[in-house]
Amino acid sequence: MSGDRTAILGRIREALRVPAPRHHEKPPAPATTVTAPFREWLPPVGPSHGDRVAVFARLSDVLKTEFIDCPDLAAAAQHLAQLAETNGWQKLALHPGALTDAVAKSLPIAQLRIDGDYDKNALEACDAGLTECECLVAQTGSVCVTTRSSGGRALSVLPPHHIAIASRAQLLPDLTAAYELLAQKYAASGYPSFMCFIGGPSRTGDIERILVLGAHGPKKLTVLLVP
Amino acid sequence: MSAKTQFHADANVTTADEDRRAFVRRALGGYKVTRAKTESAYASWEHARDVASAIKYEGLNHLDAMLEQFEQQFTARGGKVFWASNSQQARDYILGLARDRGVKSIVKSKAMTSEEIHLNDALEADGYAVIESDLGEFIQQLKHEAPYHFVFPCMHLKRDEISALFEKELGSAKTDSPEELTMIARRFMRRHYLEADMGISGANFIIAETGMISITENEGNARLTCAHPRIHVALVGIEKVLPRLADLALFLPMLGTAGTGQNMTCYNSMYAGPRQPGEEDGPEEFHVVFLDNHRTRLLADPEQRDALHCIRCGACLNVCPIFKNIGGHAYGTTYQGPIGSVITPHFRGLQDWKHLSGASSLCGACTEACPVKIDIHHHLLHNRRNAMKEKPALLEKLLWKAFSWFMNQPRLYAFATRFTPWAMELHPLVKASALDPVQSWTKTRDFPEAPPKTFRQLWAERKEAAK
């Protein structure tokens, strides 16, 4: 049963027999060598890796993301251990992965590995969730997670602190590049059932427009960038 | 009471509440500042609007093909599409699903479409507990009140009112901290995300190319609603299409900027079907309900078809002088503000809702604020014209005829204006009463005082003096 499919499509086709006038100007051709769509008009990001890091760091500041540009994996592991200690974590949830395993292997607290089916109540009881990501987006200060790269849908949103770890090559300039990457990885074989751009910890301004962090999702977001 | 009478009565009450008006105006002033700042970071916001409008135009003018493409992709990944012509069909389908699958509790993220079809009432009448998880919607649900603004549902409430509401409904302690109030809602909601059998959401975009829906939010409640409940239902207006996945690279930042002045909203999620093999979590079933509910009627009007470009950012409300003064509830519609005044007559009947198109100063601030270039204020004029064409106001026509005849009789005019001073003397006796011929003006305003001499007199005097 698919409902009123035929009737609705019929009404749409009938309606579209008369063309609508356009209210938009024809978008101008890109003036520079920029060829990918939208780059010409959206907030610009400089060409070098240093520019990307600078923009990502500035936006992290705005979005209340803790952004750490780590010199090596050991430094990232050390920062994670420090977070665990200062925040008094009892249990960390994570998914198996080269980066997650590398920084969490010597962490002296209990760990819940999200691998296949898991107990959602146990995940809810964790103090933090550690994930990898598809990429970081400098233009918007976002972390792109998917079910494929980041241990499912809930790991990056249910625990009160989300730590995302990414390698330097994963820091992309803009959303256009992020969608190019996703298409390249998944268009042929099938997209993950969930993909998300995360910009900072969960927030709300519903009460008197006053910013409150940790509305329903994580109260803190830490991004660790490693070589 | 007709919708028009109700509108006038409600608007009279809300405009008299100057304290609330000042409160709302202050909040919207804050929006204006942040939005302007974010907008200025774009290489060219104006060109971005043109491109966004062009993409929406493309999607909407191939709507049949777009929806079919979505359906094919989405179904191939194990999703199910239901096409609902009207509210009744959409409600029946979702209710039927809940019964059929033995659903006990339902958690919901924000969806204006569900307000449109009164989904919660239908589910609750059938004995289901439905929890609104968006903070603003949750507050409005506890208050048994419709959203005030379709992006900021409780922007009219002050913290002490919310605290009192929570005290009464949830038994929490009194507080004046927005943070503490948010945490009360957070604690209350947590177990529902884990225990609910069904999650209901709306969608901001339908991606034809890849068979996905995209949901934009700040709180994370929609992500949680779509993570653990075993059934996910998304109720979506058919006009929400975008042709390609990569179009989101433009629309996600623009929606955030126009909607709240953010660079981009905190969470922008794309959902492609239920849990896939090899994935750790996600719903077993994913249903997308396409809602027509007279959208095709608006589509059939080429002149106003672009009103379906709307991405529900709420920018036109935020800048509207009418909204700022009468507030969201006075409209009596699901979609408030200028865009609501444009589309409601198409959805619910032109003659019953044409009065909203009159409630406008035609300043054009809405059109200027619109990220997808909908010609909003002209559409208000189109509605007025269409309403008049459909049902001519004979008395008004007659009055204009008489007026134009009178104005073309110079002697009669001169004769009549001699009586003006006397009429002005007598006017206060009937001012604003039913006997007053200009009552609808003088009810809320003073009649301008007539100058001591008419133009003709002055003219004659000058001519005399020049001699």
XYZ file of C-alpha atoms in Angstrom:
694
model
C 0.000 0.000 0.000
C 1.553 3.287 -1.012
C -1.489 5.519 -0.485
C -2.634 8.087 -2.992
C 0.446 7.844 -5.175
C -1.293 7.978 -8.536
C -3.632 10.802 -7.542
C -0.842 12.991 -6.135
C 1.471 12.466 -9.099
C -1.475 13.184 -11.384
C -2.192 16.466 -9.643
C 1.485 17.445 -9.789
C 1.703 16.758 -13.535
C -1.499 18.666 -14.168
C -0.193 21.614 -12.120
C 3.167 21.713 -13.896
C 1.667 22.016 -17.368
C 1.937 25.779 -17.035
C 5.529 26.911 -16.382
C 6.235 29.315 -13.503
C 8.047 32.631 -13.971
C 11.550 32.837 -12.508
C 12.334 35.353 -9.797
C 16.057 34.620 -9.617
C 18.793 36.074 -11.745
C 20.882 33.641 -13.715
C 23.825 32.915 -11.393
C 27.011 34.455 -12.767
C 29.743 32.189 -14.062
C 32.578 31.762 -11.551
C 35.093 34.543 -12.072
C 38.132 32.672 -10.830
C 39.442 29.173 -11.307
C 36.972 27.879 -8.732
C 34.896 25.271 -10.512
C 33.117 23.261 -7.846
C 29.574 24.473 -7.162
C 28.831 27.083 -4.477
C 32.441 27.815 -3.473
C 32.230 31.123 -5.238
C 29.487 32.396 -2.948
C 29.947 30.733 0.428
C 32.340 31.820 3.193
C 35.838 31.353 1.714
C 38.679 29.237 3.120
C 42.332 29.762 2.147
C 44.209 27.223 -0.010
C 46.823 25.850 2.405
C 46.532 23.337 5.234
C 47.532 26.084 7.644
C 44.573 28.203 6.486
C 42.206 25.318 7.125
C 43.549 24.742 10.608
C 43.268 28.468 11.341
C 39.651 28.681 10.140
C 38.688 25.481 11.943
C 40.295 26.747 15.152
C 38.519 30.121 14.910
C 35.129 28.499 14.327
C 35.721 25.962 17.097
C 36.110 28.907 19.389
C 32.783 30.341 18.233
C 31.023 26.971 18.423
C 32.511 26.068 21.853
C 34.330 23.056 20.462
C 37.579 22.133 22.193
C 40.016 21.805 19.281
C 43.466 20.304 19.898
C 46.019 20.179 17.120
C 48.201 17.319 18.441
C 51.850 16.896 17.345
C 51.492 13.091 17.465
C 49.254 10.219 18.553
C 50.927 10.010 21.941
C 49.973 13.616 22.668
C 46.371 12.850 21.685
C 46.310 9.838 23.999
C 47.727 11.973 26.765
C 45.069 14.645 26.264
C 42.358 11.999 26.399
C 43.792 10.603 29.633
C 43.854 14.092 31.074
C 40.186 14.654 30.108
C 39.293 11.341 31.771
C 41.039 12.379 34.942
C 39.808 15.966 35.236
C 36.220 15.037 34.429
C 36.269 11.920 36.577
C 35.137 9.558 33.826
C 34.201 6.046 34.937
C 33.565 4.543 31.535
C 34.379 5.431 27.943
C 32.446 4.135 24.932
C 34.246 3.751 21.622
C 34.158 1.848 18.371
C 37.053 -0.200 17.046
C 39.288 1.755 14.672
C 42.944 2.483 14.041
C 42.844 5.936 15.647
C 40.374 5.201 18.448
C 42.269 2.090 19.513
C 45.590 3.879 19.378
C 44.577 6.705 21.721
C 42.399 4.623 24.075
C 44.521 1.504 24.513
C 46.384 2.681 27.565
C 43.451 4.560 29.120
C 43.080 3.243 32.678
C 39.233 3.318 32.797
C 36.511 0.854 31.808
C 35.662 0.805 28.112
C 32.522 -0.148 26.237
C 33.242 -1.256 22.692
C 30.447 -0.562 20.242
C 30.816 -3.330 17.719
C 27.663 -4.866 16.285
C 24.637 -5.013 18.601
C 25.165 -3.303 21.941
C 23.262 -2.536 25.141
C 21.835 0.968 24.734
C 21.420 1.433 28.488
C 25.105 0.648 28.988
C 25.957 3.286 26.393
C 23.719 5.797 28.142
C 25.658 5.179 31.357
C 29.014 6.031 29.747
C 30.664 9.370 30.485
C 32.086 9.894 27.035
C 32.025 8.586 23.480
C 35.161 8.387 21.349
C 34.769 8.192 17.576
C 36.606 8.615 14.338
C 35.013 10.625 11.547
C 34.736 10.920 7.770
C 36.278 14.365 7.694
C 36.483 17.778 9.327
C 35.132 20.801 7.470
C 37.055 24.044 8.000
C 34.436 26.331 6.414
C 31.787 25.436 8.993
C 33.882 24.049 11.856
C 32.068 20.728 11.459
C 32.877 17.108 12.181
C 31.296 14.752 9.653
C 30.308 11.425 11.180
C 28.531 8.481 9.558
C 27.341 5.097 10.776
C 30.216 3.576 8.802
C 33.020 5.681 10.242
C 31.811 6.499 13.735
C 30.299 3.458 15.397
C 26.619 3.933 14.520
C 24.097 6.638 15.209
C 24.056 6.962 18.994
C 27.713 6.784 20.060
C 28.392 10.383 19.023
C 25.217 11.832 20.541
C 24.130 9.890 23.635
C 27.120 10.205 26.036
C 27.567 13.686 27.540
C 31.039 14.214 26.047
C 31.927 13.435 22.428
C 35.556 13.152 21.407
C 36.214 12.964 17.680
C 39.628 12.112 16.345
C 40.808 12.908 12.832
C 44.057 12.819 10.896
C 45.447 15.924 9.226
C 44.519 14.708 5.747
C 40.909 14.521 6.847
C 40.642 18.271 7.355
C 38.840 19.475 4.214
C 38.276 23.081 3.163
C 34.503 23.157 2.723
C 31.186 21.336 2.498
C 31.526 20.913 -1.246
C 34.734 18.954 -0.690
C 33.030 16.916 2.030
C 30.204 15.915 -0.293
C 32.739 15.069 -3.001
C 34.507 12.784 -0.537
C 31.259 11.109 0.548
C 30.189 10.548 -3.056
C 33.580 9.135 -3.955
C 33.485 6.718 -1.028
C 29.858 5.651 -1.076
C 27.943 6.647 -4.234
C 28.695 3.340 -5.938
C 28.554 0.932 -2.996
C 25.718 2.589 -1.048
C 25.659 5.426 1.469
C 25.605 4.787 5.235
C 22.048 5.077 6.601
C 23.098 8.056 8.708
C 25.489 10.921 8.003
C 25.792 14.083 10.035
C 27.707 17.355 10.189
C 28.289 18.235 13.829
C 29.147 21.811 14.760
C 29.988 21.987 18.454
C 28.206 20.525 21.470
C 24.411 20.205 21.509
C 22.745 23.537 22.231
C 19.496 25.414 22.576
C 18.400 29.020 22.729
C 14.732 28.235 23.187
C 14.509 29.996 26.542
C 14.885 33.745 26.099
C 17.456 33.174 23.342
C 20.080 32.422 25.986
C 22.606 29.853 24.783
C 22.641 26.659 26.847
C 25.001 23.811 25.940
C 23.994 20.183 26.283
C 20.297 20.416 25.430
C 19.824 16.714 24.658
C 23.087 15.645 23.086
C 26.686 16.050 24.318
C 27.514 18.949 26.610
C 31.098 18.962 25.345
C 32.772 18.261 22.028
C 36.513 17.709 21.717
C 38.229 17.391 18.356
C 41.710 15.841 18.310
C 43.682 16.418 15.120
C 46.623 14.034 14.717
C 49.260 13.751 11.942
C -16.564 32.860 14.955
C -14.991 33.270 11.542
C -11.231 33.170 11.203
C -11.278 36.867 10.372
C -13.269 37.916 13.436
C -11.072 35.712 15.600
C -7.982 37.307 14.052
C -9.182 40.820 14.809
C -10.174 39.922 18.355
C -6.879 38.154 19.089
C -4.739 40.828 17.443
C -6.483 43.466 19.553
C -5.549 41.601 22.709
C -1.951 40.820 21.743
C -1.129 44.300 20.504
C -2.358 45.731 23.805
C 0.211 43.599 25.671
C 3.053 46.074 25.313
C 5.311 44.267 27.727
C 5.218 41.060 25.693
C 5.670 42.989 22.471
C 8.804 44.650 23.775
C 10.117 41.262 24.923
C 9.576 39.665 21.505
C 10.998 42.687 19.699
C 14.151 42.530 21.787
C 14.669 38.864 20.940
C 14.197 39.529 17.235
C 16.578 42.479 17.424
C 19.240 40.057 18.648
C 18.549 37.807 15.671
C 18.999 40.708 13.273
C 22.456 41.538 14.607
C 23.817 37.963 14.548
C 22.342 37.245 11.141
C 23.870 40.356 9.589
C 27.255 39.397 10.994
C 27.086 35.811 9.705
C 25.770 36.899 6.341
C 28.703 39.237 5.851
C 31.129 36.276 5.960
C 29.682 34.937 2.691
C 31.661 35.717 -0.434
C 28.322 36.764 -1.897
C 25.092 36.206 -0.012
C 23.080 37.752 -2.841
C 24.443 35.341 -5.428
C 23.966 32.477 -3.017
C 20.268 33.433 -2.844
C 20.012 33.387 -6.632
C 21.571 29.958 -6.826
C 19.401 28.612 -4.019
C 16.301 29.939 -5.730
C 17.373 28.407 -9.048
C 17.897 24.996 -7.427
C 14.520 25.085 -5.688
C 12.923 26.149 -8.969
C 14.501 23.184 -10.693
C 13.326 20.770 -8.003
C 9.782 22.061 -7.824
C 9.214 22.285 -11.544
C 10.183 18.618 -11.897
C 8.461 17.571 -8.721
C 6.884 14.390 -10.094
C 10.187 13.029 -11.368
C 11.993 14.081 -8.162
C 9.561 12.283 -5.870
C 9.644 9.157 -8.006
C 13.417 9.168 -7.991
C 13.427 9.515 -4.220
C 10.936 6.694 -3.854
C 12.959 4.378 -6.033
C 16.223 5.029 -4.178
C 14.660 4.982 -0.746
C 12.685 1.795 -1.353
C 15.774 0.050 -2.699
C 17.392 0.645 0.702
C 14.498 -0.872 2.614
C 12.488 2.281 3.320
C 8.780 2.652 2.702
C 6.999 5.627 1.143
C 3.369 6.470 1.806
C 1.648 9.161 -0.265
C -1.005 11.090 1.660
C -3.392 13.389 -0.205
C -4.692 14.951 2.994
C -4.368 15.066 6.785
C -6.777 12.214 7.328
C -4.794 9.790 5.179
C -1.512 10.734 6.855
C -2.951 10.379 10.354
C -4.631 7.071 9.535
C -1.429 5.645 8.137
C 0.691 6.573 11.150
C -1.989 5.418 13.585
C -2.369 2.165 11.665
C 1.385 1.621 11.866
C 1.429 2.245 15.611
C -1.419 -0.233 16.173
C -0.092 -2.808 13.795
C 3.428 -2.829 15.249
C 2.304 -2.858 18.882
C 3.807 0.548 19.640
C 3.555 1.694 23.253
C 5.285 5.024 23.429
C 6.268 7.605 20.856
C 8.955 10.267 20.926
C 8.778 13.135 18.470
C 11.160 15.711 17.161
C 9.960 18.999 15.763
C 7.762 18.741 12.664
C 5.476 21.535 11.541
C 3.732 19.059 9.246
C 2.540 17.224 12.342
C 1.080 20.462 13.699
C -0.566 20.929 10.320
C -2.391 17.584 10.480
C -2.912 17.613 14.289
C -1.078 14.337 14.620
C -0.554 14.456 18.390
C -4.269 14.864 19.072
C -5.049 11.862 16.882
C -2.393 9.689 18.529
C -3.350 10.737 22.040
C -7.042 10.129 21.342
C -6.014 6.611 20.517
C -4.218 6.206 23.835
C -0.602 6.752 22.792
C 1.718 8.875 24.893
C 3.529 11.275 22.554
C 6.485 13.246 23.872
C 7.701 16.334 22.044
C 11.471 16.304 22.469
C 12.478 19.716 21.115
C 12.722 21.965 24.184
C 10.496 24.706 22.791
C 7.913 22.243 21.499
C 8.016 20.365 24.815
C 7.232 23.570 26.689
C 4.368 24.370 24.313
C 3.064 20.808 24.650
C 3.020 21.112 28.450
C 1.280 24.434 28.048
C -1.299 22.962 25.648
C -0.568 25.792 23.288
C 0.394 25.903 19.599
C 3.929 27.053 18.697
C 4.274 30.841 18.689
C 6.821 30.848 15.854
C 7.584 27.868 13.644
C 11.314 28.049 14.383
C 11.287 29.432 17.949
C 8.147 27.788 19.418
C 8.251 29.458 22.844
C 10.102 32.704 22.134
C 7.281 34.680 23.784
C 7.711 33.023 27.190
C 9.853 34.345 29.997
C 11.924 32.111 32.212
C 9.718 32.532 35.269
C 6.697 31.427 33.261
C 8.568 28.336 32.089
C 9.774 27.621 35.607
C 6.218 27.868 36.925
C 5.037 25.543 34.162
C 7.700 22.945 34.999
C 6.882 23.238 38.708
C 3.243 22.524 37.970
C 3.633 19.823 35.329
C 6.892 18.100 36.260
C 7.160 18.909 39.959
C 10.588 20.490 39.574
C 12.012 23.165 41.849
C 11.631 26.846 41.031
C 14.591 28.333 39.174
C 15.409 31.403 37.124
C 18.292 29.825 35.255
C 17.659 28.891 31.611
C 20.424 26.311 31.968
C 18.728 24.580 34.897
C 15.383 24.627 33.047
C 17.029 23.025 30.025
C 18.587 20.354 32.229
C 15.186 19.531 33.752
C 13.873 18.831 30.248
C 17.035 16.906 29.380
C 16.700 14.596 32.384
C 12.997 14.084 31.722
C 13.571 13.174 28.070
C 16.497 10.806 28.373
C 14.656 7.558 29.101
C 12.105 8.258 26.379
C 14.801 8.179 23.716
C 15.797 4.720 24.898
C 12.353 3.297 25.599
C 10.130 4.673 22.828
C 9.124 2.220 20.087
C 8.450 4.868 17.500
C 10.263 8.062 16.601
C 8.432 10.657 14.526
C 10.289 13.449 12.773
C 9.778 15.956 10.001
C 12.415 16.758 7.415
C 14.024 19.897 6.083
C 14.980 18.456 2.717
C 14.130 15.476 0.525
C 17.139 14.469 -1.577
C 15.886 12.997 -4.841
C 19.240 11.790 -6.148
C 20.143 9.543 -3.228
C 16.784 8.870 -1.538
C 17.633 10.649 1.720
C 15.926 13.065 4.034
C 17.885 15.763 5.794
C 17.080 17.065 9.276
C 18.522 20.269 10.709
C 18.526 20.899 14.462
C 20.546 22.297 17.352
C 19.610 20.189 20.337
C 20.338 16.617 19.250
C 16.796 15.544 20.037
C 16.056 14.598 16.429
C 19.239 12.501 16.279
C 18.194 10.677 19.428
C 14.643 10.284 18.110
C 16.024 8.565 15.017
C 18.622 6.384 16.770
C 17.028 3.789 19.055
C 13.246 3.604 18.482
C 12.612 0.584 16.244
C 10.338 2.503 13.861
C 11.142 5.879 12.339
C 8.386 7.831 10.616
C 9.199 11.076 8.823
C 6.233 13.237 7.869
C 7.308 15.494 5.028
C 5.655 18.042 2.749
C 6.168 17.075 -0.894
C 7.659 20.477 -1.728
C 10.852 19.876 0.279
C 12.825 18.415 -2.630
C 16.375 19.154 -3.629
C 17.674 17.481 -6.781
C 21.161 16.488 -5.576
C 22.871 15.521 -2.322
C 25.648 18.079 -2.895
C 23.048 20.872 -3.063
C 23.104 20.665 0.723
C 26.568 22.243 0.623
C 24.678 25.454 -0.173
C 21.400 24.937 1.655
C 22.682 23.793 5.059
C 24.715 26.959 5.714
C 22.029 29.202 4.230
C 19.288 27.651 6.356
C 21.349 28.173 9.494
C 22.220 31.742 8.597
C 18.714 32.822 7.623
C 17.025 30.848 10.394
C 18.992 31.738 13.490
C 22.022 33.708 12.321
C 24.253 30.685 12.885
C 27.097 29.809 10.564
C 25.457 26.413 10.325
C 23.055 24.667 12.671
C 24.611 22.314 15.216
C 23.440 19.009 13.704
C 22.662 18.464 10.045
C 21.793 14.804 9.549
C 21.039 12.860 6.403
C 19.060 9.644 6.728
C 19.170 7.029 3.997
C 16.879 4.187 4.956
C 16.602 2.059 8.107
C 19.570 0.311 9.748
C 21.689 -1.286 7.034
C 23.566 -4.599 7.283
C 26.754 -4.170 9.282
C 25.562 -1.066 11.145
C 25.485 -0.961 14.937
C 22.103 0.697 15.481
C 19.215 2.513 13.837
C 15.529 1.685 13.315
C 14.323 -1.579 11.803
C 11.724 0.285 9.772
C 11.803 3.710 8.183
C 8.643 5.203 6.693
C 8.488 8.473 4.827
C 4.999 9.963 4.564
C 4.694 12.419 1.671
C 2.078 15.008 2.560
C 0.195 16.863 -0.172
C -2.620 18.499 1.839
C -3.327 21.088 -0.902
C 0.288 21.754 -1.775
C -0.594 20.703 -5.330
C -3.238 23.438 -5.336
C -0.523 26.019 -4.745
C 1.686 24.256 -7.299
C -1.080 24.732 -9.871
C -0.806 28.515 -9.498
C 2.315 29.338 -11.547
C 2.299 32.935 -10.331
C 2.716 31.868 -6.698
C 4.402 28.500 -7.218
C 7.641 29.861 -5.780
C 5.942 30.076 -2.373
C 6.691 26.332 -2.266
C 10.420 27.144 -2.389
C 10.093 27.904 1.317
C 12.635 26.124 3.524
C 10.833 27.239 6.725
C 13.761 29.228 8.095
C 11.390 31.757 9.661
C 13.424 34.768 8.515
C 10.337 36.534 7.144
C 8.656 36.323 10.555
C 11.703 37.688 12.301
C 11.777 40.876 10.254
C 8.026 41.426 9.871
C 6.561 44.527 11.551
C 3.160 42.821 11.742
C 4.544 39.701 13.422
C 6.490 41.846 15.894
C 3.301 43.582 16.957
C 0.546 40.975 16.834
C 2.733 37.973 17.690
C 2.482 34.427 16.391
C -0.730 33.199 17.959
C -2.998 35.880 16.533
C -2.546 34.469 13.019
C -4.464 31.338 14.003
C -2.455 29.296 11.478
C 0.153 26.527 11.574
C 2.561 28.713 9.619
C 2.679 32.243 11.006
C 4.023 35.445 9.570
C 4.278 36.597 5.955
C 4.844 33.170 4.409
C 1.906 31.792 6.411
C -0.282 34.614 5.139
C 0.709 33.686 1.580
C 0.208 29.922 1.758
C -2.641 29.496 4.261
C -5.324 30.765 1.836
C -4.183 28.090 -0.629
C -4.236 25.357 2.000
C -7.402 26.315 3.868
C -9.512 28.480 1.552
C -8.973 31.930 0.089
C -12.172 33.579 1.323
C -11.671 32.389 4.904
C -8.024 33.425 5.129
C -7.695 36.402 2.771
C -7.721 38.796 5.729
C -4.130 37.742 6.542
C -2.970 39.155 3.212
C -4.469 42.459 4.279
C -2.492 42.419 7.532
C 0.646 43.736 5.884
C 2.355 47.060 5.444
C 3.813 45.748 2.153
C 7.207 47.006 3.274
C 8.925 44.069 1.573
C 11.240 43.214 4.483
C 10.099 39.570 4.169
C 11.041 39.321 0.510
C 14.433 40.842 1.226
C 15.106 38.420 4.093
C 14.061 35.305 2.180
C 17.084 33.086 1.377
C 15.321 31.485 -1.604
C 13.905 34.700 -3.067
C 10.191 34.084 -2.682
C 8.327 37.177 -3.824
C 6.389 37.199 -0.553
C 4.958 40.697 -0.399
C 3.781 40.625 -4.001
C 2.049 37.336 -3.311
C 0.089 39.080 -0.555
C -1.112 41.474 -3.245
C -1.895 38.556 -5.547
C -4.023 36.995 -2.831
C -5.912 40.249 -2.340
C -6.528 40.546 -6.069
C -7.595 36.916 -6.435
C -9.956 37.146 -3.490
C -11.595 40.211 -4.951
C -11.839 38.668 -8.402
C -13.394 35.531 -6.985
C -15.896 37.357 -4.842
C -16.218 41.031 -5.801
C -17.175 43.401 -2.994
C -20.101 45.186 -4.671
C -20.579 47.887 -2.078
C -16.900 48.831 -2.197
C -17.001 48.921 -5.986
C -20.026 51.182 -5.863
C -18.346 53.486 -3.367
C -15.294 53.886 -5.562
C -17.521 54.615 -8.553
C -19.386 57.275 -6.621
C -16.128 58.721 -5.348
C -14.604 59.008 -8.797
C -17.756 60.624 -10.135
C -17.765 63.121 -7.271
C -14.099 63.962 -7.716
C -14.779 64.769 -11.346
C -17.391 67.441 -10.443
C -15.376 70.576 -9.561
C -18.366 72.711 -8.569
C -19.955 70.067 -6.440
C -16.583 69.436 -4.824
C -16.102 73.124 -4.033
C -19.581 73.305 -2.613
C -19.124 70.244 -0.423
C -15.767 71.317 1.000
C -17.364 74.460 2.407
C -19.120 72.223 4.911
C -15.889 70.624 6.097
C -15.328 72.944 9.096
C -18.868 72.248 10.328
C -18.461 68.549 9.812
C -15.224 68.679 11.795
C -17.016 70.442 14.638
C -19.685 67.767 14.745
C -17.427 64.758 14.226
C -16.347 64.292 17.889
C -20.009 63.587 18.713
C -19.950 60.367 16.674
C -16.211 59.619 16.662
C -15.453 55.870 16.566
C -19.131 54.994 16.989
C -21.256 53.076 14.519
C -22.565 56.367 13.130
C -19.068 57.487 12.210
C -18.534 57.025 8.447
C -14.779 56.583 8.977
C -15.120 54.433 12.070
C -12.523 51.812 11.147
C -9.919 54.573 10.958
C -10.929 56.590 14.020
C -11.347 53.532 16.276
C -7.624 53.468 16.953
C -6.516 56.856 15.621
C -7.371 60.523 15.861
C -8.841 62.113 12.802
C -6.369 64.649 11.394
C -7.471 68.197 12.026
C -8.592 70.106 8.954
C -6.625 73.273 8.115
C -8.579 76.518 8.532
C -8.599 77.197 4.802
C -9.036 74.890 1.830
C -6.518 74.656 -0.954
C -8.906 76.396 -3.310
C -9.265 79.331 -0.929
C -5.489 79.629 -0.554
C -5.050 79.466 -4.306
C -7.609 82.172 -4.910
C -6.058 84.400 -2.225
C -2.587 84.088 -3.698
C -3.801 84.881 -7.144
C -5.511 87.937 -5.725
C -2.339 89.049 -3.893
C -0.196 88.618 -6.999
C -2.315 91.007 -8.960
